[in-house]
């Protein structure tokens, strides 16, 4: 029998401990844990920095505060609906008053990250400026004349991971989010939120619940997918270039309307994609398509039911359409490429019909809404995996008037 060797066994145990320590994330990288220590601001003015100066009792231009009541700090401020986002209206949140200087990081913090890992980011922000003029044409027009829409950009290191704009001005918390892959970053990394719109008259905003959550470390040799930019995936204000594309190119048989639902067109399935948009100086004879992707209106595969986050976005659209009764829109449904193409067209039609029905239930007149479904003919990402198929199951909105 081979003699027992304590030295060999001890060496093996030490090696096992070292391997386990290297393979298990540290406490800051536990799955689902927020690596930002004071993202809810309940600890007060600690664990972050700002290009603005701190002011505890008031918030003049170029300063920020941590407060439970923005309206008590500045006469031009209005509190978010329901108070802060974290503690049911009674907790603290971050308030910034723009000083008119561009490229100002309103909030920054250093975080510890591990390489080759995926993180989910989110932040809630809100418009605070109470002196808003009436919005007769809302914020869809190119270049909002007010110039006071709070606009934030989030960066980790040199990577832009989220950019959003408060285009509704309803004094409600809006969420900006994104996924970040750390790559070769290891240790401390700087995460910042920039106040993109520097207009001194009205670009006042609040921040709350800033979160960066460790998801998982990728296998060795992992390569992240390329970022894909769509026509309008950030907000509803960016115009789409004028394009000359007959409706038939999109698979719509013009004039052949569904007898049951006014404004719903019959579809002729076409595998050929429409030509690329082209800019033209003479727009008199060109139809301008103001189209946006409603990025929170996504669907489960093979399902047409509206998800809770979809209803939240549709509530905002309903509020806007009930405010501006001259607006007419068209909702366009898309699916991924799984299954029978003809059934996918029917599924995409049913999805936008459900969108229309929901808005009608909120008081929007049915004759102001058109719907059409293209099935899986026009993907915006590839359909190789479930993650890349999700964005293809989408609803777009065209502003017709």
XYZ file of C-alpha atoms in Angstrom:
401
model
C 0.000 0.000 0.000
C 1.322 3.476 -0.909
C 2.305 5.479 2.208
C 0.158 8.574 3.064
C 1.914 11.862 2.333
C 0.665 14.808 4.387
C 2.855 17.184 2.352
C 1.299 16.124 -0.950
C -2.217 16.300 0.502
C -1.557 19.716 2.005
C -0.247 21.026 -1.335
C -3.354 19.724 -3.078
C -5.676 21.439 -0.551
C -3.856 24.762 -0.901
C -4.093 24.508 -4.696
C -7.803 23.721 -4.425
C -8.384 26.780 -2.184
C -6.475 29.060 -4.572
C -8.468 27.740 -7.555
C -11.776 28.223 -5.736
C -10.849 31.767 -4.639
C -9.981 32.722 -8.208
C -13.161 31.262 -9.676
C -15.694 32.737 -7.200
C -16.504 36.497 -7.485
C -15.652 38.735 -4.533
C -18.432 40.090 -2.301
C -18.827 43.134 -4.601
C -19.407 40.845 -7.564
C -22.105 38.594 -6.146
C -24.748 38.024 -8.805
C -27.601 40.508 -8.427
C -25.680 42.827 -6.074
C -25.475 46.549 -6.819
C -21.801 47.577 -6.895
C -22.734 51.273 -6.452
C -22.778 51.890 -2.708
C -25.063 54.944 -2.452
C -27.132 54.774 -5.616
C -30.366 55.493 -3.734
C -28.829 58.561 -1.971
C -30.292 57.410 1.355
C -26.769 57.828 2.843
C -26.773 61.507 1.833
C -23.988 63.370 0.063
C -21.372 60.582 0.176
C -19.638 58.081 -2.138
C -19.944 60.135 -5.334
C -18.596 63.342 -6.904
C -19.957 65.995 -9.267
C -18.752 68.799 -11.532
C -21.458 70.859 -9.811
C -20.951 72.297 -6.306
C -22.873 70.959 -3.316
C -25.525 73.132 -1.697
C -27.569 71.867 1.232
C -30.219 74.570 1.729
C -30.837 75.785 -1.841
C -29.952 74.784 -5.410
C -28.799 77.757 -7.504
C -27.492 77.219 -11.070
C -24.374 75.064 -11.134
C -25.138 73.274 -7.873
C -26.692 70.042 -6.645
C -28.448 68.874 -3.496
C -29.549 65.617 -1.884
C -33.091 66.157 -0.669
C -36.535 64.745 -0.003
C -38.252 67.874 -1.379
C -36.888 69.627 -4.482
C -39.580 72.338 -4.352
C -38.228 73.545 -0.984
C -34.806 74.241 -2.549
C -35.754 76.358 -5.558
C -38.930 78.221 -6.504
C -38.654 76.942 -10.085
C -38.624 73.276 -9.012
C -41.580 70.932 -8.868
C -41.376 67.664 -6.905
C -41.578 64.345 -8.781
C -44.983 62.698 -8.687
C -45.051 60.560 -5.552
C -41.797 61.948 -4.172
C -38.539 60.023 -4.404
C -38.282 56.766 -6.344
C -36.711 54.587 -3.641
C -38.558 54.943 -0.358
C -42.174 55.342 -1.408
C -41.982 59.129 -1.603
C -40.243 59.776 1.732
C -36.573 59.088 0.970
C -33.767 61.164 -0.526
C -32.879 61.818 -4.153
C -30.311 63.838 -6.097
C -31.246 67.262 -7.556
C -29.157 69.243 -10.080
C -29.613 72.770 -11.447
C -27.872 73.338 -14.804
C -25.432 76.250 -15.087
C -25.397 76.425 -18.897
C -21.959 74.813 -19.302
C -21.689 71.868 -21.737
C -20.253 68.393 -21.009
C -20.803 68.521 -17.257
C -20.724 65.226 -15.333
C -23.535 65.768 -12.876
C -22.700 62.543 -10.982
C -19.655 60.226 -10.951
C -18.412 57.343 -8.842
C -15.543 54.850 -8.909
C -16.583 51.213 -8.895
C -14.749 47.906 -8.611
C -15.344 45.547 -11.535
C -13.899 42.259 -12.718
C -12.825 41.601 -16.315
C -14.744 39.690 -18.981
C -18.054 40.185 -17.167
C -21.538 41.462 -17.877
C -23.218 44.170 -15.797
C -26.733 45.633 -15.948
C -27.036 49.393 -15.399
C -30.104 51.476 -14.583
C -30.922 54.953 -13.276
C -34.185 56.815 -12.743
C -34.324 60.507 -13.682
C -37.028 63.145 -13.712
C -37.682 66.664 -14.994
C -38.076 69.247 -12.196
C -38.608 72.568 -14.009
C -42.148 73.750 -13.281
C -42.253 76.768 -15.668
C -43.005 74.829 -18.827
C -44.884 76.505 -21.700
C -47.947 74.734 -23.162
C -47.017 71.862 -25.473
C -49.376 72.243 -28.384
C -47.259 70.143 -30.734
C -45.545 68.063 -28.070
C -41.863 67.048 -28.302
C -41.833 64.994 -31.466
C -40.839 67.909 -33.653
C -37.223 68.298 -34.701
C -35.432 70.577 -32.230
C -37.769 71.192 -29.305
C -38.001 75.007 -29.122
C -38.059 75.064 -25.331
C -34.544 73.634 -25.133
C -35.074 72.465 -21.563
C -35.628 68.732 -21.904
C -33.432 66.968 -19.304
C -31.044 64.786 -21.264
C -28.565 62.371 -19.642
C -25.720 60.241 -21.004
C -24.167 57.414 -18.979
C -20.574 56.265 -19.474
C -18.431 53.598 -17.861
C -14.826 54.301 -18.694
C -15.094 55.471 -22.304
C -18.145 53.324 -23.124
C -21.519 55.049 -23.556
C -24.054 52.569 -22.195
C -27.263 54.640 -21.980
C -28.650 57.943 -23.231
C -32.170 59.186 -22.571
C -34.238 62.369 -22.691
C -37.312 63.403 -20.707
C -39.590 64.240 -23.618
C -42.942 63.993 -21.790
C -42.395 66.488 -18.929
C -44.902 64.769 -16.661
C -42.683 65.038 -13.543
C -42.568 61.255 -13.353
C -39.505 59.058 -12.890
C -38.132 57.691 -16.163
C -35.716 54.777 -16.414
C -32.514 54.760 -18.447
C -30.785 51.401 -18.684
C -28.158 49.442 -20.554
C -25.867 46.416 -20.446
C -22.101 46.828 -20.072
C -19.375 44.277 -20.834
C -16.228 44.974 -18.783
C -13.765 43.394 -21.261
C -10.237 43.957 -19.978
C -11.287 46.401 -17.230
C -10.162 45.140 -13.826
C -10.476 47.005 -10.537
C -11.641 50.639 -10.228
C -13.586 52.109 -13.162
C -15.243 55.508 -13.339
C -18.983 55.619 -14.049
C -20.522 59.020 -14.851
C -23.861 60.603 -15.723
C -23.527 63.666 -17.959
C -26.057 66.481 -18.112
C -26.089 66.621 -21.929
C -28.445 69.575 -22.399
C -26.664 72.600 -20.834
C -29.514 75.093 -21.265
C -29.514 77.188 -18.091
C -33.236 77.929 -18.262
C -34.979 74.740 -17.351
C -32.647 71.765 -17.661
C -33.129 70.811 -14.021
C -33.321 67.154 -13.162
C -33.435 64.620 -10.375
C -31.633 61.252 -10.158
C -32.399 58.232 -7.994
C -31.730 54.500 -7.739
C -28.477 54.388 -9.713
C -27.591 50.724 -10.053
C -24.844 48.611 -11.633
C -25.483 44.930 -11.014
C -23.018 42.128 -11.665
C -24.661 39.480 -13.862
C -22.010 36.916 -14.746
C -18.431 36.334 -15.882
C -18.168 35.074 -19.427
C -16.251 31.965 -20.583
C -12.652 32.434 -21.616
C -12.403 33.697 -25.206
C -15.882 35.305 -25.119
C -16.489 38.042 -27.695
C -19.424 40.411 -27.081
C -21.911 41.000 -29.937
C -21.582 44.170 -31.989
C -23.782 47.065 -30.929
C -26.580 47.690 -33.434
C -28.056 51.172 -33.813
C -31.582 51.579 -35.164
C -33.219 54.687 -36.668
C -34.648 55.921 -33.393
C -34.047 53.847 -30.303
C -33.125 56.605 -27.838
C -36.098 58.969 -27.713
C -39.002 60.334 -29.727
C -37.461 63.611 -30.864
C -34.870 62.597 -33.479
C -36.229 62.963 -37.034
C -35.893 60.277 -39.675
C -34.569 61.396 -43.051
C -37.121 61.870 -45.805
C -37.508 58.801 -47.951
C -39.336 58.034 -51.158
C -40.718 54.522 -50.700
C -44.117 53.503 -52.032
C -46.316 51.722 -49.518
C -46.333 48.611 -51.687
C -42.634 48.171 -51.013
C -43.504 47.586 -47.367
C -45.942 44.850 -48.281
C -49.052 47.009 -47.877
C -51.776 46.753 -50.463
C -52.949 50.350 -50.390
C -56.699 50.789 -50.415
C -57.432 47.206 -49.369
C -58.513 47.846 -45.812
C -59.730 45.301 -43.307
C -63.537 45.516 -43.108
C -63.534 44.769 -39.351
C -60.946 47.289 -38.169
C -60.746 50.627 -39.921
C -57.157 51.603 -40.594
C -55.825 48.022 -40.611
C -54.313 47.150 -43.983
C -54.219 43.776 -45.644
C -50.645 42.479 -46.020
C -48.904 40.955 -48.987
C -45.892 39.049 -47.664
C -42.662 40.055 -49.395
C -39.220 38.648 -48.635
C -37.418 41.485 -50.397
C -36.397 44.318 -48.050
C -37.264 47.891 -49.015
C -34.508 50.087 -50.446
C -32.278 51.991 -48.041
C -33.486 55.483 -47.036
C -31.977 58.291 -49.105
C -31.739 61.957 -48.261
C -33.299 64.372 -50.729
C -33.128 68.150 -50.728
C -36.477 68.555 -52.432
C -38.939 67.156 -49.915
C -42.044 68.545 -51.584
C -42.724 65.242 -53.365
C -41.346 62.971 -50.646
C -43.290 61.371 -47.831
C -41.497 61.986 -44.516
C -41.852 59.027 -42.172
C -41.467 59.989 -38.492
C -40.949 56.502 -37.103
C -39.757 55.431 -33.681
C -39.218 52.073 -32.031
C -41.204 51.742 -28.808
C -38.415 49.909 -27.044
C -40.427 49.009 -23.915
C -43.161 47.310 -25.941
C -41.667 43.848 -26.389
C -43.372 40.468 -26.518
C -42.785 36.890 -25.504
C -42.164 34.589 -28.436
C -45.416 33.597 -30.188
C -47.455 35.780 -27.787
C -49.461 38.939 -28.484
C -50.343 39.896 -24.898
C -49.096 43.265 -23.630
C -46.514 43.019 -20.844
C -46.703 45.327 -17.769
C -43.804 47.524 -18.948
C -45.587 47.963 -22.289
C -48.689 49.308 -20.577
C -46.602 51.879 -18.694
C -45.219 53.274 -21.946
C -48.637 53.207 -23.619
C -50.076 55.157 -20.686
C -47.634 57.963 -21.488
C -48.529 57.864 -25.180
C -52.244 57.917 -24.325
C -51.699 60.918 -22.078
C -49.914 62.716 -24.911
C -52.557 61.842 -27.555
C -55.394 62.908 -25.270
C -53.563 66.203 -24.749
C -52.893 66.828 -28.456
C -56.064 65.656 -30.182
C -54.833 66.519 -33.702
C -52.183 63.781 -33.713
C -52.743 60.578 -35.707
C -50.378 57.605 -35.518
C -49.724 54.238 -37.132
C -48.410 51.279 -35.123
C -46.310 48.752 -37.033
C -45.818 45.242 -35.675
C -42.767 43.029 -36.227
C -41.835 39.495 -35.149
C -38.683 37.406 -35.211
C -38.218 34.822 -37.967
C -39.265 31.749 -35.995
C -42.183 29.778 -37.413
C -44.418 30.149 -40.451
C -43.973 33.595 -42.137
C -47.693 33.949 -42.812
C -48.539 33.171 -39.187
C -45.916 35.695 -38.081
C -47.715 38.374 -40.102
C -50.976 37.532 -38.342
C -49.166 37.593 -34.986
C -47.618 41.003 -35.678
C -51.047 42.325 -36.678
C -52.593 41.036 -33.470
C -49.877 42.703 -31.388
C -50.520 46.161 -32.811
C -54.277 45.603 -32.593
C -53.769 44.987 -28.860
C -51.753 48.213 -28.669
C -54.575 50.093 -30.389
C -57.223 48.524 -28.176
C -55.323 49.552 -25.055
C -55.031 53.178 -26.183
C -58.726 53.246 -27.125
C -59.514 51.997 -23.600
C -57.587 55.041 -22.322
C -59.805 57.454 -24.250
C -57.956 57.824 -27.573
C -60.326 57.845 -30.549
C -59.989 54.684 -32.661
C -59.981 56.605 -35.957
C -56.734 58.335 -34.923
C -54.832 55.037 -34.865
C -53.838 52.820 -37.796
C -52.165 49.421 -37.474
C -50.179 47.157 -39.760
C -48.057 44.024 -39.281
C -44.982 42.995 -41.280
C -44.170 39.696 -39.569
C -40.465 38.910 -39.589
C -39.644 40.605 -42.894
C -37.670 43.516 -41.425
C -35.384 42.477 -38.536
C -33.095 45.018 -36.834
C -30.770 42.346 -35.375
C -29.922 38.811 -36.428
C -32.204 35.941 -35.345
C -29.478 33.488 -34.285
C -30.190 33.470 -30.530
C -33.078 34.292 -28.222
C -31.280 37.420 -26.980
C -30.878 38.787 -30.515
C -34.420 37.784 -31.516
C -36.014 39.788 -28.691
C -35.449 43.246 -30.274
C -37.046 42.000 -33.505
C -40.315 41.336 -31.654
C -41.131 45.020 -31.556
C -43.673 47.742 -32.276
C -42.812 50.921 -34.182
C -44.859 54.093 -34.268
C -45.243 56.500 -37.179
C -46.619 59.983 -36.581
C -48.990 60.648 -39.452
C -50.060 64.152 -38.378
